[in-house]
Coordinates of C-alpha atoms in Angstrom, one line a residue:
Chain A
M1343 CA 44.4 45.5 5.6
I1344 CA 41.0 45.3 7.4
A1345 CA 40.3 49.2 6.4
H1346 CA 41.1 48.1 2.6
A1347 CA 38.6 45.3 2.9
L1348 CA 36.0 47.5 4.6
T1349 CA 36.3 50.2 1.8
W1350 CA 36.1 47.6 -0.9
R1351 CA 33.1 46.2 0.7
R1352 CA 31.6 49.5 0.8
E1353 CA 32.8 50.3 -2.8
R1354 CA 31.3 47.1 -4.1
R1355 CA 27.8 47.2 -2.3
V1356 CA 26.7 50.6 -3.1
L1357 CA 22.9 49.2 -3.8
P1358 CA 20.8 48.1 -0.9
G1359 CA 19.2 44.8 -0.2
F1360 CA 22.1 42.7 0.0
G1361 CA 21.3 41.2 3.4
L1362 CA 17.7 40.8 2.5
S1363 CA 18.2 39.1 -0.8
L1364 CA 20.8 36.9 0.4
G1365 CA 18.6 35.8 3.4
I1366 CA 15.6 35.0 1.1
S1367 CA 17.6 33.3 -1.6
L1368 CA 19.5 31.1 1.0
T1369 CA 16.4 30.3 3.0
F1370 CA 14.5 29.1 -0.4
V1371 CA 17.4 27.2 -1.9
S1372 CA 17.8 25.5 1.5
L1373 CA 14.3 24.5 1.9
I1374 CA 13.0 23.9 -1.4
L1375 CA 16.1 22.4 -3.1
L1376 CA 18.9 21.3 -0.8
L1377 CA 16.9 19.6 2.1
P1378 CA 14.7 17.4 0.0
L1379 CA 17.7 16.2 -2.1
T1380 CA 19.7 15.7 1.4
S1381 CA 17.0 13.3 2.3
L1382 CA 17.8 11.3 -0.6
V1383 CA 21.3 11.2 0.4
G1384 CA 20.1 10.2 4.0
Q1385 CA 18.1 7.4 2.6
L1386 CA 21.1 5.8 0.4
S1387 CA 23.4 6.0 3.4
Q1388 CA 21.4 3.4 5.2
L1389 CA 22.5 1.1 2.3
S1390 CA 25.5 -0.9 2.4
W1391 CA 27.8 -0.7 -1.1
S1392 CA 26.9 -4.3 -2.0
Q1393 CA 23.2 -3.8 -1.5
Y1394 CA 23.2 -0.5 -3.6
W1395 CA 24.9 -2.4 -6.2
F1396 CA 22.6 -5.0 -6.3
L1397 CA 19.7 -2.5 -6.6
I1398 CA 21.0 -0.7 -9.4
T1399 CA 22.1 -3.6 -11.5
D1400 CA 18.9 -5.6 -11.1
P1401 CA 18.6 -7.0 -15.1
R1402 CA 14.8 -5.4 -15.5
L1403 CA 16.6 -1.9 -14.5
L1404 CA 19.5 -2.5 -16.5
A1405 CA 16.8 -3.1 -19.5
S1406 CA 15.4 0.1 -18.9
Y1407 CA 18.7 2.2 -18.9
G1408 CA 19.2 0.7 -22.4
V1409 CA 15.8 1.5 -23.6
T1410 CA 16.0 4.9 -21.8
L1411 CA 19.4 5.8 -23.5
F1412 CA 18.5 4.5 -26.8
G1413 CA 15.2 6.6 -27.0
A1414 CA 16.8 9.5 -26.0
A1415 CA 19.7 9.4 -28.4
V1416 CA 17.3 8.5 -31.3
A1417 CA 15.1 11.7 -30.1
A1418 CA 18.4 14.1 -29.7
I1419 CA 19.5 12.9 -33.3
F1420 CA 16.0 13.6 -34.8
N1421 CA 16.0 16.9 -33.1
A1422 CA 19.4 18.0 -34.2
A1423 CA 18.2 17.7 -37.7
F1424 CA 14.7 18.7 -37.7
G1425 CA 15.9 21.7 -35.1
L1426 CA 18.5 22.8 -37.9
L1427 CA 16.1 22.8 -40.6
M1428 CA 13.6 24.9 -38.7
A1429 CA 16.1 27.3 -37.5
W1430 CA 17.3 27.7 -41.0
V1431 CA 13.8 28.0 -42.7
L1432 CA 12.6 30.5 -39.9
V1433 CA 15.8 32.7 -40.1
R1434 CA 16.4 32.7 -43.8
Y1435 CA 13.2 32.4 -45.5
E1436 CA 9.7 34.3 -45.6
F1437 CA 6.8 32.7 -46.2
P1438 CA 3.1 32.9 -45.1
G1439 CA 2.4 31.5 -41.9
K1440 CA 5.9 32.2 -40.8
R1441 CA 5.1 33.7 -37.3
L1442 CA 2.5 30.9 -36.6
V1443 CA 5.0 28.3 -37.2
D1444 CA 7.7 30.2 -35.2
A1445 CA 5.2 30.1 -32.3
L1446 CA 4.3 26.6 -32.5
M1447 CA 7.9 25.8 -31.9
D1448 CA 7.1 26.3 -28.3
L1449 CA 4.1 24.1 -28.0
P1450 CA 6.3 21.1 -26.4
F1451 CA 7.0 23.4 -23.5
A1452 CA 3.9 25.0 -23.1
L1453 CA 1.8 22.1 -23.6
P1454 CA 1.8 19.7 -20.1
T1455 CA 3.6 16.3 -20.8
A1456 CA 0.4 14.2 -19.8
V1457 CA -1.7 15.8 -22.4
A1458 CA 1.1 15.4 -24.9
G1459 CA 1.4 11.8 -23.8
I1460 CA -2.3 10.9 -24.2
T1461 CA -2.4 12.7 -27.4
L1462 CA 0.7 10.8 -29.0
A1463 CA -0.9 7.4 -27.7
T1464 CA -4.1 8.2 -29.3
L1465 CA -2.7 9.4 -32.5
Y1466 CA -0.2 6.5 -33.0
S1467 CA -2.3 3.5 -31.8
S1468 CA -3.9 1.0 -34.1
N1469 CA -7.0 3.0 -34.8
G1470 CA -5.5 6.4 -34.4
W1471 CA -5.2 9.2 -37.2
I1472 CA -1.8 8.0 -38.1
G1473 CA -1.4 4.5 -36.7
R1474 CA -4.3 3.3 -38.6
L1475 CA -2.3 4.5 -41.8
L1476 CA 1.0 3.0 -40.7
E1477 CA -0.6 -0.6 -39.8
P1478 CA -1.1 -2.0 -43.2
L1479 CA 2.7 -1.2 -43.7
G1480 CA 3.4 -3.5 -40.7
I1481 CA 4.7 -0.4 -38.5
S1482 CA 3.5 -0.3 -35.1
I1483 CA 4.6 2.6 -32.8
S1484 CA 2.6 2.2 -29.7
Y1485 CA 4.3 0.3 -27.3
T1486 CA 7.5 -0.1 -29.2
W1487 CA 10.9 1.7 -28.9
I1488 CA 9.6 4.0 -31.9
G1489 CA 6.9 5.5 -29.9
I1490 CA 9.5 6.0 -26.9
A1491 CA 11.5 7.8 -29.0
L1492 CA 8.8 9.8 -30.7
A1493 CA 7.4 11.1 -27.4
M1494 CA 10.8 12.1 -26.2
A1495 CA 11.3 14.0 -29.4
F1496 CA 8.3 15.7 -29.3
T1497 CA 8.9 17.2 -25.7
S1498 CA 12.5 18.3 -26.7
I1499 CA 11.5 19.9 -30.1
P1500 CA 12.3 23.6 -29.0
F1501 CA 15.8 23.0 -27.5
V1502 CA 17.9 22.8 -31.0
V1503 CA 15.4 25.2 -32.6
R1504 CA 15.8 28.2 -30.0
T1505 CA 19.6 27.7 -29.4
V1506 CA 20.3 27.8 -33.3
Q1507 CA 18.1 30.6 -34.4
P1508 CA 19.6 33.5 -32.5
V1509 CA 23.0 32.4 -33.7
L1510 CA 22.0 32.0 -37.1
E1511 CA 20.5 35.6 -37.0
D1512 CA 23.6 37.0 -35.9
L1513 CA 25.6 35.4 -38.6
P1514 CA 26.8 38.4 -40.9
A1515 CA 25.6 38.1 -44.7
E1516 CA 29.2 38.8 -45.8
V1517 CA 30.1 35.2 -44.7
D1518 CA 27.5 33.7 -47.4
E1519 CA 28.8 36.0 -50.0
A1520 CA 32.2 35.3 -49.8
A1521 CA 31.6 31.7 -50.0
M1522 CA 29.3 32.0 -52.7
T1523 CA 31.6 34.3 -54.7
L1524 CA 34.3 32.0 -54.4
G1525 CA 32.1 29.6 -56.4
A1526 CA 31.2 26.9 -53.6
S1527 CA 28.0 24.9 -54.2
D1528 CA 25.1 25.2 -51.6
S1529 CA 25.9 22.2 -49.8
L1530 CA 29.6 22.7 -49.7
A1531 CA 29.3 26.3 -48.3
F1532 CA 26.8 24.9 -45.8
R1533 CA 29.1 22.2 -44.6
R1534 CA 32.4 24.3 -44.6
V1535 CA 31.0 27.7 -43.7
I1536 CA 27.7 27.7 -41.9
L1537 CA 27.9 24.4 -40.1
P1538 CA 31.2 25.1 -38.1
Y1539 CA 29.6 28.5 -37.0
L1540 CA 26.5 26.7 -35.7
W1541 CA 28.3 23.7 -34.5
P1542 CA 28.3 24.8 -30.6
A1543 CA 24.9 25.7 -30.6
L1544 CA 23.8 22.9 -32.4
V1545 CA 25.6 20.5 -30.1
T1546 CA 24.4 22.5 -26.9
G1547 CA 20.7 22.2 -28.0
T1548 CA 21.0 18.9 -28.8
G1549 CA 22.8 17.8 -25.4
L1550 CA 20.1 19.6 -23.7
A1551 CA 17.3 17.8 -25.9
F1552 CA 19.2 14.3 -24.7
V1553 CA 19.2 15.3 -21.0
R1554 CA 15.6 16.1 -21.1
S1555 CA 14.6 13.0 -22.9
L1556 CA 16.4 10.8 -20.1
G1557 CA 14.4 12.4 -17.6
E1558 CA 11.0 12.4 -19.5
F1559 CA 8.0 10.8 -17.8
G1560 CA 4.7 11.8 -18.7
A1561 CA 4.9 12.3 -22.3
V1562 CA 6.5 8.7 -22.5
I1563 CA 4.3 6.4 -20.2
F1564 CA 1.2 6.4 -22.2
I1565 CA 2.8 5.4 -25.6
A1566 CA 5.3 3.1 -24.1
G1567 CA 3.0 0.9 -22.4
G1568 CA 5.7 0.0 -19.9
K1569 CA 6.3 -3.7 -20.7
P1570 CA 9.2 -5.0 -18.4
Y1571 CA 12.8 -5.5 -20.3
E1572 CA 11.3 -4.0 -23.4
T1573 CA 9.4 -0.5 -23.2
E1574 CA 10.1 0.2 -19.7
I1575 CA 12.1 3.8 -19.0
T1576 CA 13.9 4.4 -16.0
S1577 CA 11.9 6.9 -14.7
L1578 CA 9.0 4.5 -14.6
M1579 CA 11.1 2.1 -12.8
I1580 CA 11.4 4.7 -10.1
F1581 CA 7.5 5.4 -10.2
V1582 CA 6.7 1.5 -10.1
K1583 CA 9.0 0.9 -6.9
L1584 CA 7.5 3.8 -5.1
Q1585 CA 4.2 2.2 -5.7
E1586 CA 5.5 -0.9 -4.1
Y1587 CA 6.7 1.3 -1.1
D1588 CA 10.3 -0.2 -2.1
Y1589 CA 11.8 3.5 -1.2
A1590 CA 15.7 2.2 -1.0
G1591 CA 15.3 0.5 -4.5
A1592 CA 13.7 3.9 -5.9
S1593 CA 16.1 6.2 -4.2
A1594 CA 19.1 4.0 -5.6
V1595 CA 17.7 4.1 -9.0
A1596 CA 17.0 7.9 -8.6
S1597 CA 20.6 8.6 -7.5
I1598 CA 21.6 6.9 -10.8
V1599 CA 19.1 9.0 -13.1
L1600 CA 20.4 12.4 -10.9
A1601 CA 23.8 12.0 -11.4
T1602 CA 23.7 11.3 -14.8
S1603 CA 21.6 14.3 -15.9
L1604 CA 23.8 16.6 -13.4
A1605 CA 27.1 15.2 -15.2
L1606 CA 25.7 15.8 -18.5
L1607 CA 24.4 19.4 -17.7
L1608 CA 27.8 20.1 -16.2
A1609 CA 29.5 18.8 -19.2
I1610 CA 27.3 21.0 -21.7
N1611 CA 27.8 24.1 -19.4
L1612 CA 31.7 23.6 -19.5
W1613 CA 31.7 23.0 -23.0
Q1614 CA 29.7 25.9 -23.8
G1615 CA 31.7 27.9 -21.5
R1616 CA 35.1 27.2 -23.4
F1617 CA 33.3 28.0 -26.7
I1618 CA 32.1 31.3 -25.5
K1619 CA 35.7 32.2 -24.1
R1620 CA 37.0 31.1 -27.7
L1621 CA 34.5 33.6 -29.3
H1622 CA 35.8 36.4 -27.1
G1623 CA 39.4 35.9 -27.6
G1624 CA 40.3 34.3 -24.2
R1625 CA 38.4 36.7 -22.1
G1626 CA 35.6 34.7 -20.4
Chain B
M1176 CA 23.6 39.9 -52.9
I1177 CA 23.7 36.1 -53.2
R1178 CA 23.2 33.9 -50.1
I1179 CA 23.2 30.0 -49.5
G1180 CA 20.4 28.4 -50.0
D1181 CA 18.5 31.2 -52.2
A1182 CA 17.9 29.1 -55.2
P1183 CA 14.2 28.9 -55.7
R1184 CA 14.5 25.2 -55.8
V1185 CA 16.3 24.7 -52.6
R1186 CA 14.1 27.2 -50.9
R1187 CA 11.0 25.4 -51.9
L1188 CA 12.2 22.0 -50.9
L1189 CA 13.1 23.3 -47.3
I1190 CA 10.3 25.4 -46.6
G1191 CA 7.9 22.5 -47.8
A1192 CA 9.7 19.9 -45.7
A1193 CA 9.7 22.4 -42.8
L1194 CA 5.9 22.8 -43.2
V1195 CA 5.1 19.3 -43.5
L1196 CA 7.1 18.3 -40.5
T1197 CA 5.7 21.0 -38.5
A1198 CA 2.0 19.9 -39.5
L1199 CA 2.9 16.4 -38.6
F1200 CA 4.6 16.9 -35.3
L1201 CA 3.2 19.8 -33.9
L1202 CA 0.0 20.8 -35.4
L1203 CA -1.7 17.6 -35.9
P1204 CA -1.5 16.7 -32.0
L1205 CA -2.9 20.1 -31.0
V1206 CA -5.9 19.7 -33.7
A1207 CA -6.5 15.9 -32.2
I1208 CA -6.9 17.1 -28.8
F1209 CA -9.8 19.3 -29.6
A1210 CA -11.1 16.9 -32.1
Q1211 CA -11.1 14.0 -29.4
A1212 CA -12.6 16.2 -26.7
L1213 CA -15.7 17.3 -29.1
M1214 CA -16.0 13.9 -30.6
S1215 CA -19.5 13.0 -28.8
G1216 CA -20.3 16.7 -29.5
I1217 CA -20.6 20.0 -27.6
D1218 CA -23.3 18.6 -25.2
V1219 CA -21.2 15.8 -23.9
Y1220 CA -18.2 18.2 -23.8
W1221 CA -19.9 20.7 -21.5
Q1222 CA -21.0 17.7 -19.4
N1223 CA -17.7 16.5 -18.9
L1224 CA -16.5 19.9 -18.0
S1225 CA -18.9 20.2 -15.2
D1226 CA -18.4 16.8 -13.8
D1227 CA -17.7 17.0 -10.1
Y1228 CA -14.4 15.8 -10.2
T1229 CA -13.0 17.7 -13.2
L1230 CA -14.4 20.9 -11.3
A1231 CA -12.5 19.9 -8.2
A1232 CA -9.3 19.1 -10.2
I1233 CA -9.6 22.7 -11.8
G1234 CA -10.1 24.3 -8.3
L1235 CA -6.9 22.6 -7.0
T1236 CA -5.0 23.5 -9.9
L1237 CA -5.7 27.0 -9.5
L1238 CA -4.9 26.8 -6.0
V1239 CA -1.5 25.3 -6.9
A1240 CA -0.8 28.1 -9.4
V1241 CA -2.0 30.9 -7.0
I1242 CA 0.4 30.0 -4.3
T1243 CA 3.4 29.3 -6.7
V1244 CA 3.8 31.7 -9.1
P1245 CA 3.7 34.6 -6.6
V1246 CA 6.2 33.1 -4.3
N1247 CA 8.4 32.0 -7.2
L1248 CA 8.3 35.3 -8.7
V1249 CA 9.5 37.0 -5.2
F1250 CA 12.1 34.5 -5.1
G1251 CA 13.3 34.9 -8.7
V1252 CA 13.6 38.6 -8.4
F1253 CA 15.5 38.6 -5.2
L1254 CA 17.7 35.6 -6.5
A1255 CA 18.3 37.8 -9.8
W1256 CA 18.9 41.1 -7.8
L1257 CA 21.7 39.2 -5.4
V1258 CA 23.7 37.4 -8.5
T1259 CA 23.9 40.4 -10.5
R1260 CA 24.0 43.2 -8.2
F1261 CA 26.5 42.0 -5.6
D1262 CA 29.5 39.9 -5.9
F1263 CA 30.0 37.6 -3.2
P1264 CA 31.9 33.9 -2.6
G1265 CA 29.5 31.1 -3.7
R1266 CA 27.8 33.2 -6.3
R1267 CA 28.5 31.1 -9.1
L1268 CA 27.3 27.9 -7.2
L1269 CA 24.1 29.5 -6.1
Q1270 CA 23.3 29.8 -9.9
T1271 CA 24.1 26.4 -10.6
L1272 CA 22.0 25.2 -7.8
I1273 CA 19.4 26.9 -9.4
D1274 CA 19.4 25.0 -12.4
I1275 CA 18.8 21.4 -10.8
P1276 CA 15.1 21.5 -11.2
F1277 CA 15.6 21.7 -14.8
A1278 CA 18.1 18.5 -15.1
V1279 CA 16.1 16.4 -12.5
S1280 CA 13.5 14.2 -14.1
P1281 CA 10.1 15.0 -12.3
V1282 CA 9.9 11.7 -10.9
V1283 CA 12.9 12.0 -8.9
A1284 CA 11.8 15.7 -7.8
G1285 CA 8.7 14.2 -6.2
L1286 CA 10.6 11.2 -4.7
V1287 CA 13.0 13.4 -2.8
Y1288 CA 10.0 15.1 -1.1
L1289 CA 8.2 12.0 -0.5
L1290 CA 11.6 10.6 1.6
L1291 CA 11.5 14.0 3.6
Y1292 CA 7.8 14.5 4.1
G1293 CA 6.3 10.8 3.8
R1294 CA 5.3 8.9 6.8
N1295 CA 8.6 7.0 7.0
G1296 CA 10.7 10.4 5.8
W1297 CA 12.7 12.4 8.1
L1298 CA 10.0 14.8 9.4
G1299 CA 7.2 12.3 8.8
G1300 CA 7.2 11.2 12.3
W1301 CA 7.1 14.7 13.5
L1302 CA 4.4 15.8 11.2
D1303 CA 2.2 12.8 12.3
A1304 CA 2.4 13.2 15.8
H1305 CA 1.2 16.8 15.1
D1306 CA -1.6 15.8 12.6
I1307 CA 0.0 17.5 10.0
Q1308 CA -0.7 16.2 6.3
I1309 CA 1.9 17.2 3.6
M1310 CA 2.2 14.2 1.4
F1311 CA -0.9 13.1 -0.4
A1312 CA -2.6 16.6 0.0
W1313 CA -2.4 19.9 -1.3
P1314 CA 0.6 21.3 0.7
G1315 CA 2.7 18.4 -0.9
I1316 CA 1.6 19.3 -4.3
V1317 CA 2.4 23.1 -4.0
L1318 CA 5.8 21.9 -2.6
V1319 CA 7.0 19.8 -5.5
T1320 CA 5.5 22.4 -8.0
L1321 CA 7.5 25.2 -6.2
F1322 CA 10.6 22.9 -6.7
V1323 CA 10.1 22.1 -10.4
T1324 CA 9.3 25.6 -11.1
C1325 CA 11.6 27.7 -9.1
P1326 CA 14.4 28.3 -12.1
F1327 CA 12.0 30.0 -14.6
V1328 CA 11.6 33.6 -13.2
A1329 CA 15.2 33.8 -12.3
R1330 CA 16.6 32.5 -15.5
E1331 CA 14.8 35.2 -17.5
L1332 CA 16.0 37.9 -15.1
I1333 CA 19.6 37.2 -14.7
P1334 CA 21.0 37.5 -18.4
L1335 CA 18.8 40.6 -18.7
M1336 CA 19.9 42.4 -15.6
Q1337 CA 23.6 41.3 -16.0
A1338 CA 23.4 43.0 -19.4
Q1339 CA 21.8 46.2 -18.4
G1340 CA 24.5 46.5 -15.4
S1341 CA 23.5 48.6 -12.2
R1342 CA 24.4 52.4 -13.2
E1343 CA 21.1 53.4 -13.2
E1344 CA 20.5 52.0 -9.9
E1345 CA 23.5 53.2 -8.4
A1346 CA 22.6 56.8 -9.4
A1347 CA 19.4 56.5 -8.0
V1348 CA 21.4 55.4 -4.6
T1349 CA 23.4 58.9 -5.1
L1350 CA 20.3 60.8 -5.2
G1351 CA 18.9 59.2 -2.0
A1352 CA 16.3 56.7 -3.3
S1353 CA 15.5 54.0 -1.0
G1354 CA 15.8 50.3 -1.8
W1355 CA 12.0 49.9 -2.8
T1356 CA 11.8 53.1 -4.7
I1357 CA 14.9 52.1 -7.0
F1358 CA 13.4 48.7 -7.5
R1359 CA 9.9 50.1 -8.4
R1360 CA 11.1 53.0 -10.2
V1361 CA 14.5 52.0 -12.0
T1362 CA 14.8 48.3 -12.1
L1363 CA 11.2 47.0 -12.4
P1364 CA 10.4 49.0 -15.8
N1365 CA 13.6 47.9 -17.3
I1366 CA 12.8 44.3 -16.4
R1367 CA 9.0 44.0 -16.7
H1368 CA 8.8 42.1 -20.1
A1369 CA 11.3 39.4 -18.8
L1370 CA 9.5 39.5 -15.7
L1371 CA 6.1 38.7 -17.2
Y1372 CA 7.7 36.3 -19.5
G1373 CA 9.1 34.4 -16.5
V1374 CA 5.7 34.4 -14.7
I1375 CA 4.2 33.1 -17.7
L1376 CA 6.5 30.2 -18.1
T1377 CA 6.3 29.5 -14.4
N1378 CA 2.2 29.4 -14.5
A1379 CA 2.3 27.2 -17.7
R1380 CA 4.5 24.4 -15.7
A1381 CA 2.8 24.8 -12.5
V1382 CA -0.5 24.1 -14.0
G1383 CA 0.7 21.1 -16.0
E1384 CA 3.2 19.5 -13.8
F1385 CA 2.6 15.7 -14.1
G1386 CA 5.6 13.6 -12.9
A1387 CA 6.4 15.1 -9.9
V1388 CA 2.8 15.5 -8.8
S1389 CA 1.8 12.1 -9.3
V1390 CA 4.0 10.8 -6.7
V1391 CA 3.2 13.0 -4.1
A1392 CA -0.5 13.4 -4.8
G1393 CA -1.8 9.7 -4.3
A1394 CA -4.7 10.2 -6.8
I1395 CA -7.6 10.9 -4.5
R1396 CA -10.3 11.8 -6.9
G1397 CA -11.9 15.0 -6.1
E1398 CA -9.2 15.8 -3.5
T1399 CA -5.7 15.4 -4.8
N1400 CA -6.2 15.2 -8.2
T1401 CA -4.8 18.1 -10.5
L1402 CA -5.9 18.8 -13.8
P1403 CA -2.9 16.8 -15.3
L1404 CA -3.8 14.0 -12.9
Q1405 CA -7.4 13.7 -13.8
V1406 CA -6.3 13.6 -17.3
E1407 CA -4.2 10.6 -16.7
Q1408 CA -7.0 9.2 -14.6
L1409 CA -9.9 9.4 -17.0
Y1410 CA -7.6 7.9 -19.6
Q1411 CA -6.8 5.1 -17.8
D1412 CA -10.5 4.5 -17.2
Y1413 CA -10.8 4.4 -20.9
N1414 CA -12.8 7.6 -20.9
T1415 CA -11.1 8.9 -23.7
V1416 CA -13.7 11.7 -24.3
G1417 CA -13.4 12.9 -20.9
A1418 CA -9.6 12.7 -20.7
F1419 CA -9.4 14.9 -24.0
T1420 CA -11.9 17.5 -22.4
S1421 CA -9.5 18.1 -19.4
A1422 CA -6.7 18.1 -21.6
S1423 CA -8.7 20.6 -24.2
L1424 CA -8.5 22.9 -20.9
L1425 CA -4.8 22.5 -20.5
A1426 CA -4.1 22.7 -24.5
L1427 CA -6.1 26.2 -24.4
L1428 CA -3.8 27.5 -21.6
A1429 CA -1.0 26.2 -23.8
L1430 CA -2.0 28.2 -26.6
L1431 CA -2.7 31.4 -24.4
T1432 CA 0.8 31.0 -23.1
L1433 CA 2.2 30.9 -26.7
A1434 CA 0.0 33.7 -27.7
A1435 CA 1.2 36.0 -25.1
K1436 CA 4.8 35.0 -25.6
A1437 CA 4.6 36.0 -29.2
A1438 CA 2.8 39.2 -28.3
L1439 CA 5.7 40.3 -25.8
E1440 CA 8.8 39.3 -28.2
W1441 CA 6.7 41.2 -31.0
R1442 CA 6.5 44.4 -28.8
A1443 CA 10.3 44.1 -27.8
A1444 CA 11.1 43.7 -31.3
R1445 CA 9.0 46.6 -32.2
R1446 CA 10.7 48.7 -29.4
E1447 CA 14.2 47.8 -30.7
T1448 CA 13.4 49.0 -34.2
A1449 CA 12.0 52.2 -32.6
T1450 CA 15.0 53.3 -30.7

């Protein structure tokens, strides 16, 4: 038995460097990721349940959950539509400037969020390039939920485009042809044939955009203005509590934010895993 | 061949909508950054750039990138080697842990470091006694940046190295090559584009991180202000031109990042058609 285990071990670890790479990886993960995260648990363990409950159900905080969730939901829905359109146009059509448009899709990931934040705040303020045009129509974007959703949408643009694009590229041309020769109209064929095929990628991308929007800070705070109960997002609440040296309060809110995003990310991964299994006929 | 959406009317409508939306949401903000920075002329732009605080912020930002990128490069390579070349209990868990920085709000990342190294934190008393300053100083900024950027290199390498498998490296072992030789001569040539892309992403994020850094930096002008923090401070001071001047540097770096990515993808596509 032991001999068997030893030979198995030798067979599987032909390549060198197991000990070294395990050591480096575990040291790094422990020091950089786990140790700081346990300090959050440590801070929270000093609170009783009723204190914790009191901290996380503060009315101003409850309002910020609503603002954040609503903004992120609007941003995710916008990105689902915009991302699908962009992926479709970039995969299916040829037009001048296509490579430039394709490269621009990644701008929100490459541009620092604070830069995006002040730029959007300036563009949409009442004397900015776009805000000036909207003001006579009675639409204000700065310091409203629209501004928050807009900033969240900007920073999460790449998610849907970049998850849908490769799937659409792999879609065989025969699928289109079959649908069209059967006499389906464009929109019917798209809804019945293309959309079900893209659905998993679309949901994954939209989910990732939503998670990213929930945690967004730098891009949102400038355009949101941070009016309590109205345009204050949850990550700003953590920041405000820290500036008041309220570490217990900040940690309690952080635990809610952290748990929510981890749960959502896990759900997206599981959902995606199940779908990949189905694609490969049950083999994970 | 007939394909869905090939009718000229549909095609024109969709391309038109895509171009208008891209111009409005992506191109216009980009143009606005440079327009605002140059609003008062090129002389003022240079003057703002050579401001002492701005120069200090550029220096600190470079320092952060110079430390963070190599550290995460080494870590990313070792982690990718570990999870793609060996099977061991906890492998999946390790891969999941690496995703945490992607899911966590940057403010929360800053907070957990403050709880650990801050004055009232676990290590705060010991650090104070030994006169070591981590929070509100450059080491804290480097640490949170390491946290925020640690997934990028590993995330680029893992899928590629998994797909390539380890047969070539195993062959090298049977030929008697040492670990370093195998990595340098066999693995590295196969992964160098993905590695470069991971480094570019790590660098872009390390230079641009705002939320996590603003929690641990304390915003001391000329000392703990990175370029993004400098942008924020100038903007809050109603020095719009100054803020956008610093922002234009970051935007320029973002453009370089996009260009490098496009070039890498273009070369990869050309190699694919060549084989």
